[in-house]
Structures are given as structure tokens and as C-alpha cells.
Coordinates of C-alpha atoms in Angstrom, one line a residue:
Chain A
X25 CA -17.7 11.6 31.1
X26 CA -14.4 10.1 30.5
X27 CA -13.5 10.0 26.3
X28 CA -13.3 13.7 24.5
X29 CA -12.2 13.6 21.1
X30 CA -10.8 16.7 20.3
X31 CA -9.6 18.3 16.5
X32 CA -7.2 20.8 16.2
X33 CA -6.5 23.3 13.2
X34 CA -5.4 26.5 13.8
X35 CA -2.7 26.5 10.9
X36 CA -1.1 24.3 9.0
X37 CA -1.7 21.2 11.8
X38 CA -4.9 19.1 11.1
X39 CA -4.9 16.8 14.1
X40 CA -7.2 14.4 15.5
X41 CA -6.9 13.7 19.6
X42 CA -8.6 10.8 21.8
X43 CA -8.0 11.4 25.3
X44 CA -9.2 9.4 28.4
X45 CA -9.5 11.0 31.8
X46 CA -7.9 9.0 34.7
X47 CA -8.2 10.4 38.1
X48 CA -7.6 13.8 37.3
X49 CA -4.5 12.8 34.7
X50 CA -4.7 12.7 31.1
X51 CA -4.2 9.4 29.3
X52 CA -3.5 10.2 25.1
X53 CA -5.5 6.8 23.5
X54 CA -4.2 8.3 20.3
X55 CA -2.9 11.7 18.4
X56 CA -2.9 11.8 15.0
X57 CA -1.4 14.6 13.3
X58 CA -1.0 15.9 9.8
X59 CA 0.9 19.0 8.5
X60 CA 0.2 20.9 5.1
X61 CA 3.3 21.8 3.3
X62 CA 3.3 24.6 1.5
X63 CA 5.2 23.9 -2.2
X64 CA 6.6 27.2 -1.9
X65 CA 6.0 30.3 0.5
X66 CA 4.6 30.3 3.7
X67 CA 1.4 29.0 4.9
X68 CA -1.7 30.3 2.4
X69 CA -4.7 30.1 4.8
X70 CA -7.2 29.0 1.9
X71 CA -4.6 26.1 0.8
X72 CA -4.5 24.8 4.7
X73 CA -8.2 25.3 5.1
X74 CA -8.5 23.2 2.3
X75 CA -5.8 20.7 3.3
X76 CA -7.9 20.2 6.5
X77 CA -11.0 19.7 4.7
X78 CA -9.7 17.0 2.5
X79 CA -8.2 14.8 5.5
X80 CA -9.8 15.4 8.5
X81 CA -12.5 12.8 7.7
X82 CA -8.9 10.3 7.3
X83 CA -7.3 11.9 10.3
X84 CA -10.5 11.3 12.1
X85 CA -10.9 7.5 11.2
X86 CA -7.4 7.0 11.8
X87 CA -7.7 8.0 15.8
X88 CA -10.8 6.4 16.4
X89 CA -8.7 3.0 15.0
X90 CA -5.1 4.2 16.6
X91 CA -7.8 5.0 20.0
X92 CA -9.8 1.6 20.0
X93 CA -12.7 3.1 20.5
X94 CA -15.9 3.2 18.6
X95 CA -17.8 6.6 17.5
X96 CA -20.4 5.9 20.5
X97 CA -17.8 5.8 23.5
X98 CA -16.7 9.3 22.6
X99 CA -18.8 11.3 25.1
X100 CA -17.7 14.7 24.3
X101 CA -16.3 16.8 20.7
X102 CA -14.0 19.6 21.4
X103 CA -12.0 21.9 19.0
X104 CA -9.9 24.4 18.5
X105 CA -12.3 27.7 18.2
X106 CA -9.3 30.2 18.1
X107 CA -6.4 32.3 17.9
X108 CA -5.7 31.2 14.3
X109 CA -6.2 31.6 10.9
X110 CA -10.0 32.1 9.9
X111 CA -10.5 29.4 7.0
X112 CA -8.7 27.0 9.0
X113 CA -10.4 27.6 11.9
X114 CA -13.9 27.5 10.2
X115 CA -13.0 24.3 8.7
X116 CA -12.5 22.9 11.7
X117 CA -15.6 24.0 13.6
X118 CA -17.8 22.9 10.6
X119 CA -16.0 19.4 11.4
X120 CA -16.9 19.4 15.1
X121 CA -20.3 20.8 14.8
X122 CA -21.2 18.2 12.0
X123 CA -19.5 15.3 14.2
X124 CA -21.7 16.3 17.4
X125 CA -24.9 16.8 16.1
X126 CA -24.3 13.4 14.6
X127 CA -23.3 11.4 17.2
X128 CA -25.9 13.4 19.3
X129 CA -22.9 14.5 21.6
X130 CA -22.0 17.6 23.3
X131 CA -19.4 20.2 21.6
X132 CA -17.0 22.5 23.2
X133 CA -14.8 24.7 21.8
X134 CA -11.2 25.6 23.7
X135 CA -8.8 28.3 23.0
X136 CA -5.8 26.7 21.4
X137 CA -3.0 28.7 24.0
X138 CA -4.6 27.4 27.2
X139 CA -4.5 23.8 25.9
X140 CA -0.7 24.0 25.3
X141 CA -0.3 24.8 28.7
X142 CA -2.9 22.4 30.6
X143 CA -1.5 19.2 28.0
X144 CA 1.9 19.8 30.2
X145 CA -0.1 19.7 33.4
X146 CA -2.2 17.2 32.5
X147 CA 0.2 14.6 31.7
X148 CA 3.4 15.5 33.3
X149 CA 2.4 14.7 37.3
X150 CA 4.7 16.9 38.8
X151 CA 3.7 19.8 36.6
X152 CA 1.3 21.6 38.7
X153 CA 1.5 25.5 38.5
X154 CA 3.8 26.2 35.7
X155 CA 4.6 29.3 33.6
X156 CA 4.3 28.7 30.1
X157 CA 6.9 29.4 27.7
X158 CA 4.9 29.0 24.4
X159 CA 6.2 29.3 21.4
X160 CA 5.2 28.6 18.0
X161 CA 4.8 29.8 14.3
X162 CA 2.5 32.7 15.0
X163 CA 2.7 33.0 18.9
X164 CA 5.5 33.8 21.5
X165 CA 3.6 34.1 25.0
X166 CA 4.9 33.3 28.7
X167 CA 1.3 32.6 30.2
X168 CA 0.9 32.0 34.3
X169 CA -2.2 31.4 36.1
X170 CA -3.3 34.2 38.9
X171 CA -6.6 35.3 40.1
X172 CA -8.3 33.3 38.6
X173 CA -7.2 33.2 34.8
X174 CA -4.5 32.6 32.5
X175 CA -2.4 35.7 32.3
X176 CA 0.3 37.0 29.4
X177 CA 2.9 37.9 31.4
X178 CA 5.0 38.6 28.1
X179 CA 4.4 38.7 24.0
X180 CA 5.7 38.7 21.3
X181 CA 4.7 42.5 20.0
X182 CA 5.0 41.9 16.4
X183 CA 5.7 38.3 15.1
X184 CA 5.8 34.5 16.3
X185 CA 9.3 33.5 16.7
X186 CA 8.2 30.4 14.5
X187 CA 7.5 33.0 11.5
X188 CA 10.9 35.1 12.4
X189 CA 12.8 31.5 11.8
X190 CA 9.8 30.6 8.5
X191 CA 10.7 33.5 6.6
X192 CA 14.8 33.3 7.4
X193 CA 15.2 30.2 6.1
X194 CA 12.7 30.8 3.4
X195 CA 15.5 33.1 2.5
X196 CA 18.1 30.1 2.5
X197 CA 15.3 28.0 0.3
X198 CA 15.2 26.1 3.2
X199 CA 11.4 23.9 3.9
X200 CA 8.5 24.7 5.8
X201 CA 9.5 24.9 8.7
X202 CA 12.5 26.0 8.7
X203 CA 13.5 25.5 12.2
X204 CA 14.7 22.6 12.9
X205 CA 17.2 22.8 9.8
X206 CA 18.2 26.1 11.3
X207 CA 18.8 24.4 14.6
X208 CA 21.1 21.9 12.5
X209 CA 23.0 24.6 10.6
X210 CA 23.7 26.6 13.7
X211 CA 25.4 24.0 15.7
X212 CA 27.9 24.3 12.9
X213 CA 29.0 27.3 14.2
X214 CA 30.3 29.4 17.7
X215 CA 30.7 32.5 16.0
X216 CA 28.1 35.4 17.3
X217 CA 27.4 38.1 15.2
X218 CA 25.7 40.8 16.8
X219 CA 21.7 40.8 16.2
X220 CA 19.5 43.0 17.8
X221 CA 18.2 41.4 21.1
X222 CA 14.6 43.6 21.6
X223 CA 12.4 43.1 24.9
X224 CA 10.4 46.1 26.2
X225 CA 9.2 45.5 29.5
X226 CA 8.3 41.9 29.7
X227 CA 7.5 41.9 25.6
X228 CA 9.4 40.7 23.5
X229 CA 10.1 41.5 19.3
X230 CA 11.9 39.5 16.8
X231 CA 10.9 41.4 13.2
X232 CA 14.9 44.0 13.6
X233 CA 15.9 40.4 14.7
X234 CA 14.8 39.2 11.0
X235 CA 15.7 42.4 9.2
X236 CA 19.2 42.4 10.5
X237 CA 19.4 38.3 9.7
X238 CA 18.5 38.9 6.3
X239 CA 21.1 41.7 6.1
X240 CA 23.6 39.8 7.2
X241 CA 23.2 37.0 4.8
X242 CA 23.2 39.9 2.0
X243 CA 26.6 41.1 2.9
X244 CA 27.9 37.6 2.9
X245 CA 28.1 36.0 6.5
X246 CA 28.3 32.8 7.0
X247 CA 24.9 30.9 7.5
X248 CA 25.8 29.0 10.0
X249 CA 27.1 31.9 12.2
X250 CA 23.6 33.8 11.2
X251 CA 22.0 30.7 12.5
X252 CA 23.9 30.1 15.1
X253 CA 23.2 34.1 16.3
X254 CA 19.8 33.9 15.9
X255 CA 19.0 31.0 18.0
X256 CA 21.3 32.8 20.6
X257 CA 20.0 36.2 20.7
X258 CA 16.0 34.7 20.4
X259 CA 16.2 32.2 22.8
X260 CA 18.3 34.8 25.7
X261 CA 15.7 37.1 25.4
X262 CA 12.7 34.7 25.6
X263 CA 14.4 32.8 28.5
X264 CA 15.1 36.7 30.5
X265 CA 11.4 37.4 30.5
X266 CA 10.5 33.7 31.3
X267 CA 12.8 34.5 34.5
X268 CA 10.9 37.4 35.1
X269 CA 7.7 35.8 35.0
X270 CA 8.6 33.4 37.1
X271 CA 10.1 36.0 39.7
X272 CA 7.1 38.2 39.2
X273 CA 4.8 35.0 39.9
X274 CA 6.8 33.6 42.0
X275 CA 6.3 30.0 40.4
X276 CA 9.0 27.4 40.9
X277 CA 8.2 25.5 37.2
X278 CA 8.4 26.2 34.1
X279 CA 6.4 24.5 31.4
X280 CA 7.5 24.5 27.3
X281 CA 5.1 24.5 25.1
X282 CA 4.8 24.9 20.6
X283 CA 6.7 23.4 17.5
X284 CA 9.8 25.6 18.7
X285 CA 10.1 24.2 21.8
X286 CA 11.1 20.9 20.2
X287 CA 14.5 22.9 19.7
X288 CA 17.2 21.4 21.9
X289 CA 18.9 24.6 22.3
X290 CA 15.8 26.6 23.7
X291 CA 15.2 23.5 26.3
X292 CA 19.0 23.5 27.7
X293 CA 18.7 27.4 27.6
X294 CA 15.2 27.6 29.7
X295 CA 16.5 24.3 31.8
X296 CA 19.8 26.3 32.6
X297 CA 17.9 29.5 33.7
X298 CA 15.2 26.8 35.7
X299 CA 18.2 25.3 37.9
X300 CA 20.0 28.6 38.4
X301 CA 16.4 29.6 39.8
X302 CA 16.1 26.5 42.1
X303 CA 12.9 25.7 39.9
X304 CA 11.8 22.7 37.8
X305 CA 11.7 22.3 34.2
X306 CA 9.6 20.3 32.3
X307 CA 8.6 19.6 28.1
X308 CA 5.9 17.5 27.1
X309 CA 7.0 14.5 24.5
X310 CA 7.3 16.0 21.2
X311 CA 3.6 15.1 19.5
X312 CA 2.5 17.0 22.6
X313 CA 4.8 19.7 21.9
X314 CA 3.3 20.5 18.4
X315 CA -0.4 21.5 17.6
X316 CA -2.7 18.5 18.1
X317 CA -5.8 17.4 18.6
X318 CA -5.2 15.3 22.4
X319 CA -4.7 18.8 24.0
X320 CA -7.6 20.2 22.8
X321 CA -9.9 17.2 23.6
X322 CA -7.9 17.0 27.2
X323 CA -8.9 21.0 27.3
X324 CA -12.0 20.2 26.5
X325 CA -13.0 17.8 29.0
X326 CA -11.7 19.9 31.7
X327 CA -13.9 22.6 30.9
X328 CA -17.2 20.4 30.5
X329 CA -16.4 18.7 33.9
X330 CA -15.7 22.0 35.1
X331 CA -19.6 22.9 34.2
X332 CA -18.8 25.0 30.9
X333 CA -21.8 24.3 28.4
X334 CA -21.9 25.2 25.0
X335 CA -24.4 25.2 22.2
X336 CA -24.2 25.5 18.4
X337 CA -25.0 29.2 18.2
X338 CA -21.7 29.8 20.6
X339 CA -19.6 27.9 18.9
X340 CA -18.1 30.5 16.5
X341 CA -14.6 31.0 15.9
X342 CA -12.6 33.4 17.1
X343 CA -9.5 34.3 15.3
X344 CA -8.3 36.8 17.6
X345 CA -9.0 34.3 20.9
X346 CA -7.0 35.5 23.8
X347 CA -5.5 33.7 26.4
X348 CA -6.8 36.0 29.1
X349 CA -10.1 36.2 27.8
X350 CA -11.0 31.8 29.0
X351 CA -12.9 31.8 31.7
X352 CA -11.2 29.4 33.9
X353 CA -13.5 27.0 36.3
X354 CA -11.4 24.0 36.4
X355 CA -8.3 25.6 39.0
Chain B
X13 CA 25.0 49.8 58.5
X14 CA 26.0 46.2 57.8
X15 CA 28.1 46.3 54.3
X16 CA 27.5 43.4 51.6
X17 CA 24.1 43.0 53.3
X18 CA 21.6 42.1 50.4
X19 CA 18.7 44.0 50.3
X20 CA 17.0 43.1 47.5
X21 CA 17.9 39.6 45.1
X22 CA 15.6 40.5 41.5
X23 CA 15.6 37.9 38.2
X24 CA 18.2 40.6 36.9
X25 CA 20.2 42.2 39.4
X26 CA 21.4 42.1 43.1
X27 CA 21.0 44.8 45.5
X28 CA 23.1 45.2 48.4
X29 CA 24.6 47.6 51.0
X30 CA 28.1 48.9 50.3
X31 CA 30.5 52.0 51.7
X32 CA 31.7 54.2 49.4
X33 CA 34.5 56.9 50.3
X34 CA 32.8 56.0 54.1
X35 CA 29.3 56.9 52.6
X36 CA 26.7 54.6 53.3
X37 CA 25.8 53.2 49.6
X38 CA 24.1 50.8 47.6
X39 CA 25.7 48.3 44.7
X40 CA 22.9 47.4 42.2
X41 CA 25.2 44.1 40.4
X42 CA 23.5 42.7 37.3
X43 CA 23.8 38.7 37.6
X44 CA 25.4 36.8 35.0
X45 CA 23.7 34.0 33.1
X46 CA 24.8 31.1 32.3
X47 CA 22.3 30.3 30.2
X48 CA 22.9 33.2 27.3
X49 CA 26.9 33.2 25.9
X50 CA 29.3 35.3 26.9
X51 CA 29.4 37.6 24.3
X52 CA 25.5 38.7 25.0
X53 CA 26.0 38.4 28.5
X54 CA 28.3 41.1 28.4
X55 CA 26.7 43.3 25.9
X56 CA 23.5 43.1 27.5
X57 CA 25.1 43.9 31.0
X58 CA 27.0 46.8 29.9
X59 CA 24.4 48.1 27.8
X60 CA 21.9 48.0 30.5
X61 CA 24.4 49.7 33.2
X62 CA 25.3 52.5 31.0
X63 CA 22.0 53.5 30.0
X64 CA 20.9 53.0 34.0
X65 CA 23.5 55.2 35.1
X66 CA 23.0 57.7 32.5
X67 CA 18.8 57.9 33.2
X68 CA 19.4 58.3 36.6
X69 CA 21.8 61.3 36.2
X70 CA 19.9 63.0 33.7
X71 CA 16.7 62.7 36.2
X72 CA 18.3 64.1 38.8
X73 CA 19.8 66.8 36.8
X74 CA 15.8 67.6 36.0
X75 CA 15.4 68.2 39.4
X76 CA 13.9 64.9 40.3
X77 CA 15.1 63.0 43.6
X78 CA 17.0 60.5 42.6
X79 CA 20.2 58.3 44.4
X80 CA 23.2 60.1 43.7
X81 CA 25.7 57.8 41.1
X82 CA 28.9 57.5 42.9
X83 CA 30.4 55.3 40.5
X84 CA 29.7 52.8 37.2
X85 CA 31.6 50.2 36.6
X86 CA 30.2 49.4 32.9
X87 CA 32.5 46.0 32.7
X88 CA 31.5 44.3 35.8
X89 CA 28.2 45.6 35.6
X90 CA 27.8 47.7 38.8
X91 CA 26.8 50.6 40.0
X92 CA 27.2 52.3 43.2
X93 CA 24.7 55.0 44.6
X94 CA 23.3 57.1 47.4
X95 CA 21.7 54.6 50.3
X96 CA 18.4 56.6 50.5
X97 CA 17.2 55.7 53.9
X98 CA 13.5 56.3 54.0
X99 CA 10.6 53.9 54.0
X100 CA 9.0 52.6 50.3
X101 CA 5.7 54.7 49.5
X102 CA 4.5 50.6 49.9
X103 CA 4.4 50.5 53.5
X104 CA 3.3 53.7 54.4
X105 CA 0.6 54.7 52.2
X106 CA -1.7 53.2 54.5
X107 CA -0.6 54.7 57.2
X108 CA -1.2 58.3 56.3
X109 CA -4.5 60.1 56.2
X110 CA -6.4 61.2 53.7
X111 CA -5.2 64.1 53.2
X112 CA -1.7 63.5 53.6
X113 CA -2.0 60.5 51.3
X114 CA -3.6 63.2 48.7
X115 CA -0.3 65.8 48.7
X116 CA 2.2 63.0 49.2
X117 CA 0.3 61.2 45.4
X118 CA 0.3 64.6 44.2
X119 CA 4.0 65.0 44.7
X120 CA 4.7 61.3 42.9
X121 CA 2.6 62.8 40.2
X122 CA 4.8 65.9 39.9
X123 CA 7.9 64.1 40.0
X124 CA 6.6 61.6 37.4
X125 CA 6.0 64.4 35.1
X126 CA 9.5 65.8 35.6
X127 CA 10.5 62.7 34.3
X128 CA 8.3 62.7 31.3
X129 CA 8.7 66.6 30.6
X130 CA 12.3 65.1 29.1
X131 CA 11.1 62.2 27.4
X132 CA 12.6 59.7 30.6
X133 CA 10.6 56.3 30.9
X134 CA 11.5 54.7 34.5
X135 CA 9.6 51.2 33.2
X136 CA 8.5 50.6 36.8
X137 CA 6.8 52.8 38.6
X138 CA 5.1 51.2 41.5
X139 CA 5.3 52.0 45.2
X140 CA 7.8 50.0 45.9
X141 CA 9.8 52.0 43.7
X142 CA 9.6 55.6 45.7
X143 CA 11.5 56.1 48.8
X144 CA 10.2 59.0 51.4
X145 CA 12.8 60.5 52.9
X146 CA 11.4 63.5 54.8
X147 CA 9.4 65.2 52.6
X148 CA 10.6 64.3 49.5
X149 CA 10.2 61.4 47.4
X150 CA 12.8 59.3 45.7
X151 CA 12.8 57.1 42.7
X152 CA 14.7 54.0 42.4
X153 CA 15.3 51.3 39.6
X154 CA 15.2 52.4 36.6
X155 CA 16.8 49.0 35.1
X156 CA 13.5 48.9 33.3
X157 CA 13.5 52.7 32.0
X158 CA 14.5 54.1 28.3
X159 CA 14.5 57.3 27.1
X160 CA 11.3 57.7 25.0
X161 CA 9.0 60.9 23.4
X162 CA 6.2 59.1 22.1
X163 CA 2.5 59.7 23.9
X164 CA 2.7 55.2 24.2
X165 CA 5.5 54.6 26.4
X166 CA 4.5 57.8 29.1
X167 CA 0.9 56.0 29.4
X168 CA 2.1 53.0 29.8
X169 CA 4.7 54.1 31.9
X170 CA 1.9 55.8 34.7
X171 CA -0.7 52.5 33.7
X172 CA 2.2 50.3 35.4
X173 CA 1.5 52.6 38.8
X174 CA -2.1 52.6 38.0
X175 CA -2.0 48.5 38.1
X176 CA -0.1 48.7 41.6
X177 CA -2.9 51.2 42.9
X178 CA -5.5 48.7 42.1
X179 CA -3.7 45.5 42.5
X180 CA -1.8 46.2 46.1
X181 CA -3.5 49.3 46.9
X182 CA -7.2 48.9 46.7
X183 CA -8.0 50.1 50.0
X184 CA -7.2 53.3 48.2
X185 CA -8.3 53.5 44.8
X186 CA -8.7 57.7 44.6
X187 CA -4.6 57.4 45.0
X188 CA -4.0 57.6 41.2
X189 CA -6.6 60.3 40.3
X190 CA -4.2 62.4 43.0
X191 CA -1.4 61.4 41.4
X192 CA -2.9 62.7 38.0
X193 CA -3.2 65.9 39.7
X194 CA -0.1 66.0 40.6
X195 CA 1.3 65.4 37.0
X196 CA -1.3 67.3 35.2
X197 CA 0.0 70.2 37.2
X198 CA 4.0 69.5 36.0
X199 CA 3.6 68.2 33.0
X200 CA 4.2 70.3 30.1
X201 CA 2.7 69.0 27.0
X202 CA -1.3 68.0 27.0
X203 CA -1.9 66.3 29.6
X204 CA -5.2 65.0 29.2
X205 CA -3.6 63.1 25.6
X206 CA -2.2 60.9 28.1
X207 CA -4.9 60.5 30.7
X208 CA -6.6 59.5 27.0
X209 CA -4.2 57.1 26.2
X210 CA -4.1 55.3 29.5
X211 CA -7.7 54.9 29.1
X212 CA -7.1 52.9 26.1
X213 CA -4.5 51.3 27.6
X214 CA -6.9 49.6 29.9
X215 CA -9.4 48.8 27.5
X216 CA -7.0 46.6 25.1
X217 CA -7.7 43.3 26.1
X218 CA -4.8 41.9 27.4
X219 CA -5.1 44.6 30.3
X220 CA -8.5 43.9 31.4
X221 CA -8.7 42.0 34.6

């Protein structure tokens, strides 16, 4: 067993993943990735779900040829059977299921959090028993391994801090997604207003965060300083309980993982905290960073090699897929 | 006792010995960061003193054992208390018997319902939490604690010392049904609500081990 290809689409990512396994490290022979755009709004499941369906069969040629590989060296289909949206999902699993029966290859599917977090350790060598700081559109999660799975340590309790920066600059007409603009417009500014910063225990909740944004920009603040506050105020309270994992786990790395950790501000926040800590810091390269496909095949082939088996019948989706429900024979 | 010896070094907040008016004390010092800006550094440091201080008062006016607050200082940060010298509930549980280890959970169990009789969440109650001095046991750190009436927050507050029970306890695993006892006992609203909720607590998935 050494090629998984592995297809991704929990949202608004359909992405196509040909992985090699080289003693024990992962080796990306290609990663193709394509995003639905909503023309206005956020992301309508039915309109991704049907995104995905129209160009998976292109995204799928295109890493085989990106891969240089042919259909029969693939030894192993994996995907992305959950969390995420339902038609999405579906659409997905119809691919892989179709795609293994026909090239008479086994199919695994692999929960989409866990393979955020083993794409850092699979291809970053020094990476070896990080906490995960993930955090996309729909999920915020720190995730460590102990006894024997892969723990939330901290959530978000109400919305993805993706979605909290989505529906702000939704506000400011700005495109899906909004955060990387938002990262532009707030390094325009060093004026803090005060937003509220919410963590309860280790969680962690950014909906007053949003409320009070949109608020603000009502009474007439400047959007950069709104900007400029939010990224502060998110990004301390997601760094405090990533220190408190990592004190509570005792772990000396910490891993970045989702679209939002693409944000240079987050990184030099978490790195900061890291050093202060006498621990190491690392971020995948971007393509890694987002949702795609070569994590999920990676995933995947750690699992089979690990002796997980699945058949058709098992391989429904799960929408609400939790990280600590993986059964975890690889470590 | 040594002065500026630190006793404890958390993600949040430093712990070490201090004298205060020539009382033994401790300093509990919340750590910058130089990762957040200054302006929710200091907010955040404040805020968290302040409301420390003021749980940790309002506990001990309840009749729970608590350090006594000898002074906040809400800029910096800092607040010095009591030194309770005892040993952490930690590293003598397993050196009681039974039955000792049944009053001594019983009495946790009252004081915890003390605590929740006027709506105070400590956030944190494990062993290494209580101090026994004597007969009487002490709660520290409550950096983690809010005031709160709501049925949620009290069982999630006792589920956090049910976790330790099984997790660093399991030797003992009868310990948290005596502390239930103990609480039922104090506690002055339904009690069995929150042995209810803490139930569901541990069935929501992200709890189950």
C-alpha cells in the first residue's frame, strides 16, 4: 500500500489529493483544490453540493495528471465522511464509493478534523505530538492526542470563527471569504475598540464578538479599527486556551491548522505564545492549510495501514462526525 | 518560610510565597502576554483579578473556607492571600481509610454546595484544588470561577471533580457518590436536578471517554 487518493468536500472545498507514503512521511504527488463562490450570501449547501458534483470528475482528472500516476497505481480511495454539510458530504461519498467499486479498490472514509491535524504531522518531520489549533469556517477546536484518541480540549460553543469573520464582512459587501480582506483592512489600523472577548472554561464563543462588530459599524466606527479589534480580541482568546491546552497536556508543539490559519496575524500571535512557552510552532504550507483532498487520502492511508476496514454499507456520512469519536490505531 | 519561592507557575498566573504585615502569604500574579496588546492585556488582567478577589470573599462570607484576601492590587494584577498550610486533598486521599475518606468527600460536598447555594461557580474543582488543614477543608483558585444560577454551570462545575475522581483517582471511584452526599445534604434547591444534569453531561459526546 503506498498511493491513496483522497477527495475532500465538506463545504465549499471540492478537492482532489494524491499522496505517496515514504517511510512513515507523507509525500503530496498532487492537491487540487476548487472553491464554490457563492454570488451573494454565504455558502447554500445544495449550490456547493452541486458545485462538487459538476467538477469533481475535472478535479479528479486533473490530480491523477498533476500526480503522474494512472487510475490502477491508486491502491486505496479515501474521503471526507464528516463533520460537514450533508449534500456536500453525500456528494462526495457517492464519488468515492463509485470510484472504488470501479477501480475494484478499497474505500475508507476519515473524519475531516483529524486529517487537519495528522497532514501537519505527516509532512512537517519535527511535528510529532502537537496540539491543534484548528480553525476554519464552521470549526474552532484545540484537539491533543491522550489515551488513546484525539481529544477537544477547547470549542468553539456557538460559531466557527471563519463564519464570525463570513458574516462581518458580508456586512462590509466584502467576498466569500471575507478573511483575508479583513486581515488587509485591519493592518490599517492600531486603534482597539473594546469587543467582547468570551471563553468559558477552555471554550471559546465568538457570536457577542459578531453582534457587538456589527454594532459598532452601525454607529459609525471606523472599519479598519473594527477589523483591526476583531482579529485582536479573536485571536487572544483562541491563543489563551491553546496555552492552556498545551499546559494541561503538557505538549511542547503546537500545530495550525484551517483557511484562518493562513492569517499572518494569528500565526505571529500563536508563535509569540509558543516561544514564551519554550515550545515549537509549526503551520503546514498554505494548500495544506485549507480543506483538501492530500490530507484526507494521507488520513486515509494511515488508517488502512493501521488495520481499519471498511465496506460500502459503513461508509455513510456523518454530518455531526466528532473528533473524539475516531478510533485511533495508528499512535 | 522562604518569601518569593514559587510554588506553583500555571499558563495564566504565577503563584508564590510572600509576607504580608509578617503573615505568611501567598501572591497569585497573572502573567503578561506578549502576544495579546496592551490594551486586552490589561483589561483581561484586571477584570479577572477583581472578579477573583471578589468570589473568593463572598465564599468565605458563605461560610466556606476559603484564603483570607489581604490585598488586590487590580492594576498589576495581584493578589495577596492567607498561606493555607495543609496538604492538597490530592496526596492524601489515598492515604485515609475508607471511612475517613467517606466524611472528609462528604464535607467537599457540603462545602461545594455552599458555594452553589449562592450561585458561586469555582471552574476548577479538582483535588488539587482543596487544602486540609485540620479538619477543615479549603478551596483555592478560583481564576476559573463566575458567578452563575443556571442548573448548567453547577453540573458542570461538580462533573469537572467527577473527571478528576475517575481520571487521577480511580483507585477510588465511590469518592464522588460521597461527595454527592455531602452536597445533597447542603444544597438548597433540588438536588437530584443536578445529579440529572451531570448525568447528561457525561453522555454528550464530547465527554465520553
Amino acid at each position: 500500500m503506498t498511493i491513496c487518493l483522497g477527495i475532500e468536500g465538506t463545504a465549499h472545498t471540492i478537492g482532489v489529493g494524491i499522496i505517496k507514503s515514504d517511510k512513515g512521511r507523507c509525500q503530496v504527488l498532487s492537491n487540487v483544490i476548487k472553491g464554490y463562490h457563492p454570488e451573494k450570501g454565504g455558502i447554500h449547501p445544495r449550490e456547493a453540493a452541486n458545485h462538487h458534483a459538476t467538477y469533481v470528475a475535472d478535479v479528479l482528472s486533473d490530480s491523477i495528471k498533476k500526480a503522474g500516476v494512472v487510475f490502477s497505481a491508486v491502491d486505496l480511495i479515501s474521503f471526507s465522511q464528516g463533520p460537514g454539510l450533508g449534500p456536500c458530504l453525500r456528494t462526495v461519498a457517492t464519488a468515492a464509493r463509485a470510484l472504488s467499486l470501479k477501480l475494484k479498490k478499497p474505500l475508507l472514509g476519515v473524519n475531516h478534523c483529524v486529517a487537519h491535524l495528522e497532514i501537519g504531522r505527516g509532512t512537517i518531520p519535527e511535528c510529532i505530538d502537537p496540539v491543534l489549533l484548528y480553525v476554519s469556517g464552521a470549526n474552532t477546536q484545540v484537539i491533543g492526542f491522550a489515551e488513546g484518541k484525539y481529544r477537544v480540549f477547547g470549542e468553539t460553543l456557538d460559531i466557527g470563527l471563519g463564519n464570525c469573520l463570513d458574516k462581518f464582512g458580508r456586512s462590509l459587501d466584502l467576498e466569500f471569504p471575507a478573511g483575508p480582506k479583513i486581515e488587509e483592512l485591519a493592518k490599517k489600523s492600531k486603534t482597539y475598540v473594546k469587543l467582547p472577548y468570551s471563553i468559558k472554561g477552555m471554550d471559546i464563543a465568538f457570536s457577542g464578538l459578531l453582534t457587538a462588530a456589527m454594532q459598532e459599524k452601525k454607529q459609525g466606527t471606523s472599519v479598519e479599527d473594527i477589523c483591526f479589534s476583531i482579529q485582536e480580541t479573536a485571536f487572544a482568546a483562541l491563543t489563551e486556551v491553546t496555552e492552556r491546552a498545551m499546559a494541561h497536556t503538557e505538549k511542547k508543539e503546537v500545530l495550525l491548522g484551517g483557511g484562518v490559519a493562513c492569517n499572518m496575524r494569528l500565526r505571529s500571535m500563536v508563535e509569540t505564545m509558543a516561544k514564551a512557552r519554550g515550545a515549537r510552532f509549526f503551520v503546514p504550507s498554505r494548500n495544506l492549510c485549507v480543506d483538501n483532498g492530500a490530507m484526507i487520502a494521507w488520513l486515509g492511508l494511515l488508517m488502512y495501514e493501521s488495520g481499519i476496514r471498511m465496506t460500502i454499507e459503513d461508509s455513510m456520512i456523518n454530518q455531526r462526525f466528532r473528533t473524539d469519536m475516531v478510533q485511533v490505531a495508528w499512535r | 518560610m522562604n518569601p518569593n519561592k514559587i510554588l506553583y507557575l500555571g499558563a495564566e498566573a504565577e503563584i508564590k510565597t510572600s509576607v504580608y504585615l509578617g503573615l505568611s502569604a501567598v501572591e497569585k500574579r497573572r502573567i503578561r502576554k506578549s502576544y495579546r496588546i496592551p490594551e486586552i492585556d490589561h483589561m483581561l488582567i484586571s477584570a479577572r483579578t477583581k472578579e477573583e478577589s471578589k468570589l473568593i470573599m463572598e465564599a468565605r462570607i458563605q461560610g466556606v473556607a476559603v484564603p483570607i484576601i489581604y490585598d488586590v492590587d487590580v492594576e498589576n494584577g495581584i493578589i495577596t492571600m492567607e498561606y493555607i498550610d495543609g496538604h492538597r486533598i490530592k496526596d492524601i486521599i489515598h492515604r485515609l481509610t475508607e471511612k475517613e475518606r467517606k466524611r472528609i468527600c462528604e464535607k467537599i460536598g457540603d462545602g461545594i454546595a455552599r458555594l452553589h447555594n449562592n450561585d458561586i461557580i469555582h471552574g476548577d474543582i479538582t483535588t488539587s484544588n482543596m487544602i486540609l488543614v485540620d479538619d477543615t477543608i479549603y478551596f483555592i483558585d478560583f481564576g476559573l470561577g463566575c458567578k452563575d444560577s443556571e442548573i448548567e454551570a453547577k453540573g458542570v462545575d461538580l462533573h469537572v471533580l467527577m473527571e478528576a475522581f475517575s481520571s487521577t483517582h480511580s483507585l477510588y471511584p465511590q469518592c464522588f457518590d460521597y461527595v454527592l452526599d455531602g452536597y445533597k445534604k447542603r444544597f438548597q434547591g433540588d438536588a437530584d436536578v443536578i445529579c440529572k444534569k451531570i448525568e447528561e453531561i457525561v453522555r454528550r459526546g464530547r465527554y465520553r471517554t
